Coordinates of C-alpha atoms in Angstrom, one line a residue:
M9 CA -11.4 -15.3 -10.2
P10 CA -12.4 -12.0 -9.7
M11 CA -9.4 -9.2 -11.0
T12 CA -10.3 -6.8 -9.0
L13 CA -7.7 -4.3 -9.3
T14 CA -6.2 -5.9 -12.5
W15 CA -2.9 -3.7 -12.2
V16 CA -2.4 -5.9 -8.7
A17 CA -1.3 -8.8 -10.8
T18 CA 0.5 -10.8 -8.3
T19 CA -0.6 -12.8 -4.8
L20 CA -0.2 -10.8 -1.9
N21 CA 1.9 -12.3 0.7
P22 CA -0.6 -14.7 2.9
E23 CA 0.5 -12.3 6.0
T24 CA -1.5 -9.3 5.1
I25 CA -4.3 -11.1 4.6
P26 CA -6.7 -11.7 7.3
T27 CA -7.4 -15.3 8.4
S28 CA -10.5 -14.3 10.0
L29 CA -12.6 -11.1 9.6
V30 CA -12.1 -10.8 13.3
L31 CA -8.3 -10.2 13.1
V32 CA -7.1 -7.8 15.9
D33 CA -4.4 -5.6 14.4
L34 CA -1.3 -4.7 16.8
F35 CA -2.3 -0.9 14.8
R36 CA -5.9 -1.1 15.7
Y37 CA -6.8 2.7 16.7
S38 CA -8.3 3.7 20.0
Y39 CA -11.7 5.2 20.1
S40 CA -9.7 8.9 20.5
S41 CA -7.5 8.6 17.6
R42 CA -10.1 8.1 15.5
S43 CA -11.1 11.7 15.8
V44 CA -9.0 12.9 13.3
L45 CA -10.4 10.7 10.4
T46 CA -14.0 11.4 11.5
E47 CA -13.6 15.1 11.8
R48 CA -12.2 14.7 7.8
L49 CA -15.1 12.9 6.8
R50 CA -17.6 15.6 8.5
V51 CA -18.3 16.9 5.0
F52 CA -18.7 13.8 3.6
S53 CA -21.2 12.8 5.8
H54 CA -23.9 12.4 3.6
R55 CA -22.0 10.8 1.1
T56 CA -22.1 7.2 3.2
K57 CA -25.8 7.4 4.1
T58 CA -26.4 8.1 0.2
G59 CA -24.2 4.9 -0.2
R60 CA -26.0 2.9 2.0
S61 CA -29.3 4.1 0.7
Q62 CA -28.5 2.9 -3.1
K63 CA -27.5 -0.4 -1.7
L64 CA -29.0 -3.0 -4.0
S65 CA -31.5 -4.9 -2.6
W66 CA -30.8 -7.9 -4.6
C67 CA -27.0 -7.4 -4.2
S68 CA -27.7 -8.1 -0.5
I69 CA -27.0 -11.7 1.7
S70 CA -28.6 -11.9 4.9
S71 CA -26.9 -14.4 7.4
K72 CA -30.2 -15.1 8.9
R73 CA -31.8 -16.8 5.8
S74 CA -31.0 -20.6 4.9
A75 CA -28.7 -21.5 2.1
S76 CA -31.5 -23.0 0.4
S77 CA -34.0 -19.8 0.4
L78 CA -31.2 -18.3 -0.3
I79 CA -30.8 -19.5 -3.7
V80 CA -34.1 -19.9 -4.4
S81 CA -34.7 -16.1 -3.7
L82 CA -31.7 -15.2 -6.0
E83 CA -32.9 -17.2 -8.6
A84 CA -36.5 -15.4 -8.5
E85 CA -35.0 -11.9 -8.4
E86 CA -32.7 -12.5 -11.3
E87 CA -35.2 -14.1 -13.6
D88 CA -37.3 -11.1 -12.4
M89 CA -34.7 -8.6 -13.8
A90 CA -33.7 -10.8 -17.0
A91 CA -35.7 -8.6 -19.1
E92 CA -33.6 -5.7 -18.3
S93 CA -30.2 -6.6 -19.9
S94 CA -26.9 -6.5 -18.2
V95 CA -25.8 -3.5 -20.5
Q96 CA -28.8 -1.4 -19.7
R97 CA -28.2 -1.8 -15.8
V98 CA -24.5 -1.3 -15.8
N99 CA -25.2 2.2 -17.6
S100 CA -27.9 3.2 -14.9
M101 CA -24.9 2.7 -12.5
V102 CA -22.6 4.9 -14.5
L103 CA -25.2 7.6 -14.6
K104 CA -25.8 7.4 -11.0
Q105 CA -22.1 7.3 -9.9
A106 CA -21.3 10.1 -12.4
A107 CA -23.8 12.2 -11.2
L108 CA -23.2 11.6 -7.4
V109 CA -19.5 12.4 -7.8
T110 CA -20.0 15.5 -9.9
E111 CA -22.4 16.8 -7.1
R112 CA -20.3 16.1 -4.4
L113 CA -17.3 18.2 -6.5
R114 CA -19.9 20.9 -6.6
S115 CA -20.6 20.7 -2.8
E116 CA -17.3 20.5 -1.6
A117 CA -16.2 23.8 -3.9
N118 CA -18.8 25.5 -2.0
L119 CA -17.8 24.6 1.5
E120 CA -15.7 26.5 3.6
V121 CA -12.5 24.7 4.1
K122 CA -11.3 24.4 7.9
P123 CA -8.1 23.3 9.2
D124 CA -8.0 19.6 10.2
I125 CA -8.1 18.5 13.9
V126 CA -5.1 16.4 14.1
L127 CA -4.3 14.8 17.5
P128 CA -0.4 14.4 18.6
G129 CA 0.8 11.2 16.9
T130 CA -2.0 10.8 14.4
L131 CA -0.2 11.7 11.4
S132 CA 2.8 9.6 12.3
I133 CA 0.4 7.0 12.1
L134 CA -1.0 7.6 8.9
D135 CA 2.5 7.9 7.5
D136 CA 3.1 4.3 8.8
A137 CA -0.6 2.9 7.5
Y138 CA 0.5 4.2 3.8
G139 CA 3.8 3.0 4.5
R140 CA 2.5 -0.2 4.7
C141 CA 0.1 -0.1 1.7
R142 CA 3.3 1.4 -0.1
E143 CA 5.3 -2.1 0.9
V144 CA 2.7 -4.4 0.1
C145 CA 2.3 -2.9 -3.6
A146 CA 6.1 -2.6 -4.3
E147 CA 6.7 -6.3 -2.9
H148 CA 3.8 -8.0 -5.0
A149 CA 2.4 -5.6 -7.0
K150 CA 5.8 -4.0 -9.1
T151 CA 4.2 -3.5 -12.2
F152 CA 1.4 -1.5 -10.6
Y153 CA 3.5 0.1 -8.0
L154 CA 6.3 1.6 -10.7
G155 CA 2.8 3.3 -12.4
T156 CA 1.7 4.8 -9.7
L157 CA 4.9 6.2 -9.1
L158 CA 4.3 8.8 -11.8
L159 CA 1.3 10.2 -9.7
T160 CA 1.8 13.1 -7.3
P161 CA 2.4 11.6 -3.8
E162 CA -1.3 12.2 -2.2
R163 CA -2.7 10.3 -5.4
Q164 CA 0.1 7.5 -5.0
R165 CA -0.8 6.9 -1.3
A166 CA -4.7 6.6 -2.1
M167 CA -3.9 4.8 -4.9
W168 CA -1.8 2.0 -3.0
A169 CA -4.9 2.3 -0.2
I170 CA -7.5 1.4 -2.8
A171 CA -5.7 -1.5 -4.3
V172 CA -4.7 -3.1 -0.7
W173 CA -8.0 -2.9 -0.2
C174 CA -9.5 -4.5 -3.2
R175 CA -6.6 -7.2 -3.3
R176 CA -8.2 -8.2 0.3
T177 CA -11.5 -8.6 -0.7
D178 CA -10.3 -10.5 -3.9
E179 CA -8.2 -13.0 -1.5
L180 CA -11.5 -13.6 0.2
V181 CA -12.8 -15.6 -2.6
D182 CA -9.4 -16.9 -4.2
G183 CA -6.7 -16.9 -1.5
P184 CA -5.5 -19.4 1.0
Y185 CA -8.6 -19.2 3.2
A186 CA -11.1 -19.2 0.2
S187 CA -12.6 -22.5 1.3
L188 CA -13.6 -20.9 4.7
L189 CA -15.4 -17.9 3.2
T190 CA -19.3 -17.9 3.6
P191 CA -21.9 -15.3 2.7
H192 CA -21.8 -14.3 6.1
A193 CA -18.6 -13.5 6.0
L194 CA -18.9 -11.0 3.2
D195 CA -21.2 -9.6 5.5
R196 CA -19.2 -8.9 7.9
W197 CA -16.5 -7.9 5.5
E198 CA -19.0 -5.0 3.9
S199 CA -20.0 -3.8 7.8
R200 CA -16.4 -3.5 8.0
L201 CA -16.0 -1.0 5.0
E202 CA -19.0 0.6 6.0
E203 CA -17.3 1.3 9.7
L204 CA -14.4 2.8 7.6
F205 CA -16.0 5.2 5.4
E206 CA -17.3 6.3 8.6
G207 CA -14.0 6.9 10.2
R208 CA -13.6 4.0 12.4
P209 CA -11.0 1.8 10.5
F210 CA -10.5 -1.7 11.9
D211 CA -6.1 -2.0 11.0
A212 CA -3.4 -0.5 9.3
F213 CA -4.5 -0.8 5.7
D214 CA -8.6 0.0 6.7
A215 CA -7.1 3.4 8.2
A216 CA -5.3 4.5 5.2
L217 CA -8.4 3.7 2.7
S218 CA -10.5 5.4 5.6
D219 CA -8.1 8.8 5.1
T220 CA -8.0 8.4 1.2
V221 CA -12.1 8.5 1.2
A222 CA -12.1 11.5 3.9
K223 CA -9.5 13.3 1.3
F224 CA -11.0 11.9 -2.0
P225 CA -15.0 12.0 -3.4
V226 CA -14.9 8.4 -3.6
D227 CA -17.9 6.9 -2.9
I228 CA -19.1 3.6 -0.9
Q229 CA -21.2 2.3 -3.6
P230 CA -18.5 0.9 -6.3
F231 CA -16.7 -0.9 -3.2
K232 CA -20.0 -2.8 -2.1
D233 CA -21.1 -3.9 -5.9
L234 CA -17.4 -5.3 -5.8
L235 CA -18.2 -7.4 -2.9
E236 CA -21.5 -8.4 -5.1
G237 CA -19.3 -9.9 -7.7
M238 CA -17.3 -11.5 -4.7
R239 CA -21.0 -13.4 -3.8
M240 CA -21.5 -14.1 -7.7
D241 CA -18.2 -16.3 -7.3
L242 CA -19.7 -18.2 -4.2
R243 CA -23.0 -19.1 -6.3
K244 CA -22.1 -18.8 -10.3
L245 CA -19.4 -21.3 -12.1
R246 CA -20.6 -20.7 -15.6
Y247 CA -21.9 -17.5 -17.5
K248 CA -24.6 -18.4 -20.2
N249 CA -23.8 -15.5 -22.5
F250 CA -21.5 -12.4 -22.6
D251 CA -24.7 -10.3 -21.3
E252 CA -24.2 -12.1 -18.0
L253 CA -20.6 -12.1 -18.2
Y254 CA -20.4 -8.2 -18.5
L255 CA -22.2 -7.5 -15.4
Y256 CA -19.7 -9.6 -13.5
C257 CA -17.0 -7.5 -15.4
Y258 CA -18.8 -4.4 -14.0
Y259 CA -18.7 -6.1 -10.6
V260 CA -15.1 -6.9 -10.2
A261 CA -13.2 -4.7 -12.3
G262 CA -15.5 -1.3 -13.8
T263 CA -16.0 -0.5 -9.8
V264 CA -12.0 -0.4 -9.5
G265 CA -12.4 2.2 -12.5
F266 CA -15.0 3.9 -10.3
M267 CA -12.7 4.2 -7.5
S268 CA -10.0 5.4 -9.2
V269 CA -11.4 8.6 -11.2
P270 CA -11.9 10.7 -8.3
V271 CA -8.3 10.0 -7.4
C272 CA -6.9 10.5 -10.9
G273 CA -8.7 13.6 -11.1
I274 CA -10.2 15.4 -14.4
A275 CA -8.1 17.6 -16.5
P276 CA -9.3 21.3 -15.3
D277 CA -9.6 22.3 -19.4
S278 CA -11.5 19.0 -19.7
Q279 CA -14.5 19.3 -22.1
A280 CA -16.1 16.0 -21.6
T281 CA -18.9 14.9 -19.4
M282 CA -18.4 13.4 -16.3
E283 CA -20.8 10.3 -17.7
S284 CA -17.8 9.8 -20.6
V285 CA -15.7 10.0 -18.5
Y286 CA -16.9 7.2 -15.8
I287 CA -17.8 5.0 -19.4
A288 CA -14.0 5.4 -20.8
A289 CA -13.3 4.1 -16.7
L290 CA -16.2 0.8 -17.1
A291 CA -14.4 0.2 -20.2
L292 CA -10.7 -0.2 -19.1
G293 CA -11.9 -2.6 -16.4
T294 CA -14.1 -4.7 -18.5
A295 CA -10.8 -5.2 -21.0
L296 CA -8.5 -5.4 -18.3
Q297 CA -11.2 -8.4 -16.9
L298 CA -11.6 -10.2 -20.2
T299 CA -8.0 -10.2 -20.5
N300 CA -7.7 -11.7 -17.0
I301 CA -10.3 -14.1 -18.1
L302 CA -8.4 -15.2 -21.0
R303 CA -4.8 -15.3 -19.3
D304 CA -6.4 -17.6 -16.3
V305 CA -8.6 -20.4 -18.4
G306 CA -6.7 -22.9 -17.1
E307 CA -6.4 -21.8 -13.4
D308 CA -10.1 -21.2 -13.4
A309 CA -10.9 -24.6 -14.9
R310 CA -8.7 -26.3 -12.3
R311 CA -11.1 -25.2 -9.2
G312 CA -14.2 -25.8 -11.7
R313 CA -14.9 -22.7 -13.0
I314 CA -15.5 -21.0 -16.8
Y315 CA -15.9 -17.6 -17.3
L316 CA -16.2 -17.7 -21.2
P317 CA -19.6 -17.1 -22.6
Q318 CA -21.6 -20.6 -22.7
D319 CA -23.4 -19.7 -25.7
E320 CA -20.2 -18.8 -27.8
L321 CA -18.1 -21.9 -26.5
A322 CA -21.2 -24.0 -28.2
Q323 CA -21.3 -21.7 -31.3
A324 CA -17.6 -22.7 -31.8
G325 CA -18.0 -26.0 -31.5
L326 CA -16.2 -26.4 -27.9
S327 CA -17.5 -27.6 -24.7
D328 CA -16.9 -27.7 -20.9
D329 CA -14.6 -31.0 -21.4
D330 CA -12.9 -29.1 -24.0
I331 CA -11.6 -26.4 -21.9
F332 CA -11.1 -28.9 -18.5
A333 CA -9.1 -31.2 -21.0
G334 CA -7.3 -28.1 -21.8
K335 CA -7.4 -29.1 -25.5
V336 CA -5.8 -26.5 -28.3
T337 CA -7.2 -27.0 -31.7
D338 CA -8.0 -24.7 -34.6
K339 CA -11.8 -24.5 -33.1
W340 CA -10.1 -22.6 -29.7
R341 CA -8.1 -20.6 -31.6
H342 CA -10.5 -19.1 -33.7
F343 CA -12.5 -18.7 -30.7
M344 CA -9.9 -17.0 -28.2
K345 CA -9.0 -15.1 -31.4
N346 CA -12.6 -13.4 -31.3
Q347 CA -12.6 -13.2 -27.7
I348 CA -9.0 -11.1 -28.1
G349 CA -11.0 -9.1 -30.6
R350 CA -13.8 -7.9 -28.1
A351 CA -11.3 -7.3 -25.6
R352 CA -9.5 -5.1 -28.0
T353 CA -12.6 -2.9 -28.3
F354 CA -12.8 -2.2 -24.8
Y355 CA -9.5 -1.0 -24.7
D356 CA -10.0 1.4 -27.7
E357 CA -13.3 2.5 -25.9
A358 CA -11.2 3.2 -22.7
E359 CA -8.3 4.8 -24.8
K360 CA -11.1 7.5 -25.3
G361 CA -11.6 9.1 -21.8
V362 CA -7.6 8.8 -20.9
T363 CA -6.9 12.6 -22.5
E364 CA -9.7 13.7 -20.1
L365 CA -7.8 12.6 -16.9
N366 CA -5.0 15.0 -15.1
A367 CA -2.5 15.3 -16.6
A368 CA -0.6 13.9 -14.2
S369 CA -2.5 10.6 -14.3
R370 CA -2.7 10.1 -18.0
W371 CA 0.4 8.2 -18.4
P372 CA -0.2 5.6 -15.5
V373 CA -3.5 4.9 -17.1
S374 CA -2.4 4.7 -20.6
D375 CA 0.1 2.1 -19.6
L376 CA -2.4 -0.3 -18.7
N377 CA -3.8 -0.8 -22.2
P378 CA -1.1 -3.1 -23.9
F379 CA -2.2 -2.3 -27.1
H380 CA -1.1 1.4 -26.5
R381 CA 2.3 1.6 -27.9
S382 CA 1.5 0.0 -31.2
K383 CA -1.1 2.9 -32.2

């Protein structure tokens, strides 16, 4: 039940989701037409290499390994890391991502800007690609789409491209073809992600995102981490405590905040550190994901999944059977009140970072907070 981009609240048209990761789109780029994206990515060439080198070894799933050895390996690696809490691990990711983006912004400011090499018809193709992303968001994610209209045109297009990629990825796990999904398929989707970051998009939606990451200092690692959240959904149906759930929230939602910060931009007069902005983005993603979890308890239960902390359920006198039976009791109401309170705490933390964003991006982000107007 990964939320990915929570703002994309409704399911996309299945026609926009590949039935296979070898989909051949009518739009597919020829080798020669890729060069404009490759040129734009020139100044970001170290970005992809860095992203690949930072790939967490414990996140990767090799298609050459058997299912049994894979599970044993994953369990062993998770036990080895048990001494380090999810909060510590996520905070480490926040610091690395903030430092990386800060360095890139500094490097790009010192680069001599040269005109793009534009092939005949390329701009029209990219306009069409972004147009398709816009249509998907406008038709199937109306609230998110209306919010993006408050952004500048270039930021609008970038957010549409990111939103569509996140939702397509989410659909691999929760969409109509989810039963066919294998770890190998996610590996292939990740390889396709690396290709588009290198300026080799596969279809129209990929092309829009490829152009976006060439224009903004968006790093590949949050996209890869989101894919790790998808892998968690293939092997994990319960969460022992909030520490485990917090890491999952980072993977499937906090990462989207990390993707979005470079697009939203930081206010020129902001005195905040990049780390504090990313901490706020993580808090907003976590809050939205927790809201999504509490909203979809019944739907998830029908899929055999429970995203509520098992230890807190037990402390409240509740069990998995109560969830599957859909019982609404005083114990359940008290439990949910506490869960809602936790989500609201994360919303409060996220609010601190909104004022540090570029002025044109503040209102759309603030509007994601359901408690914002009550303050």
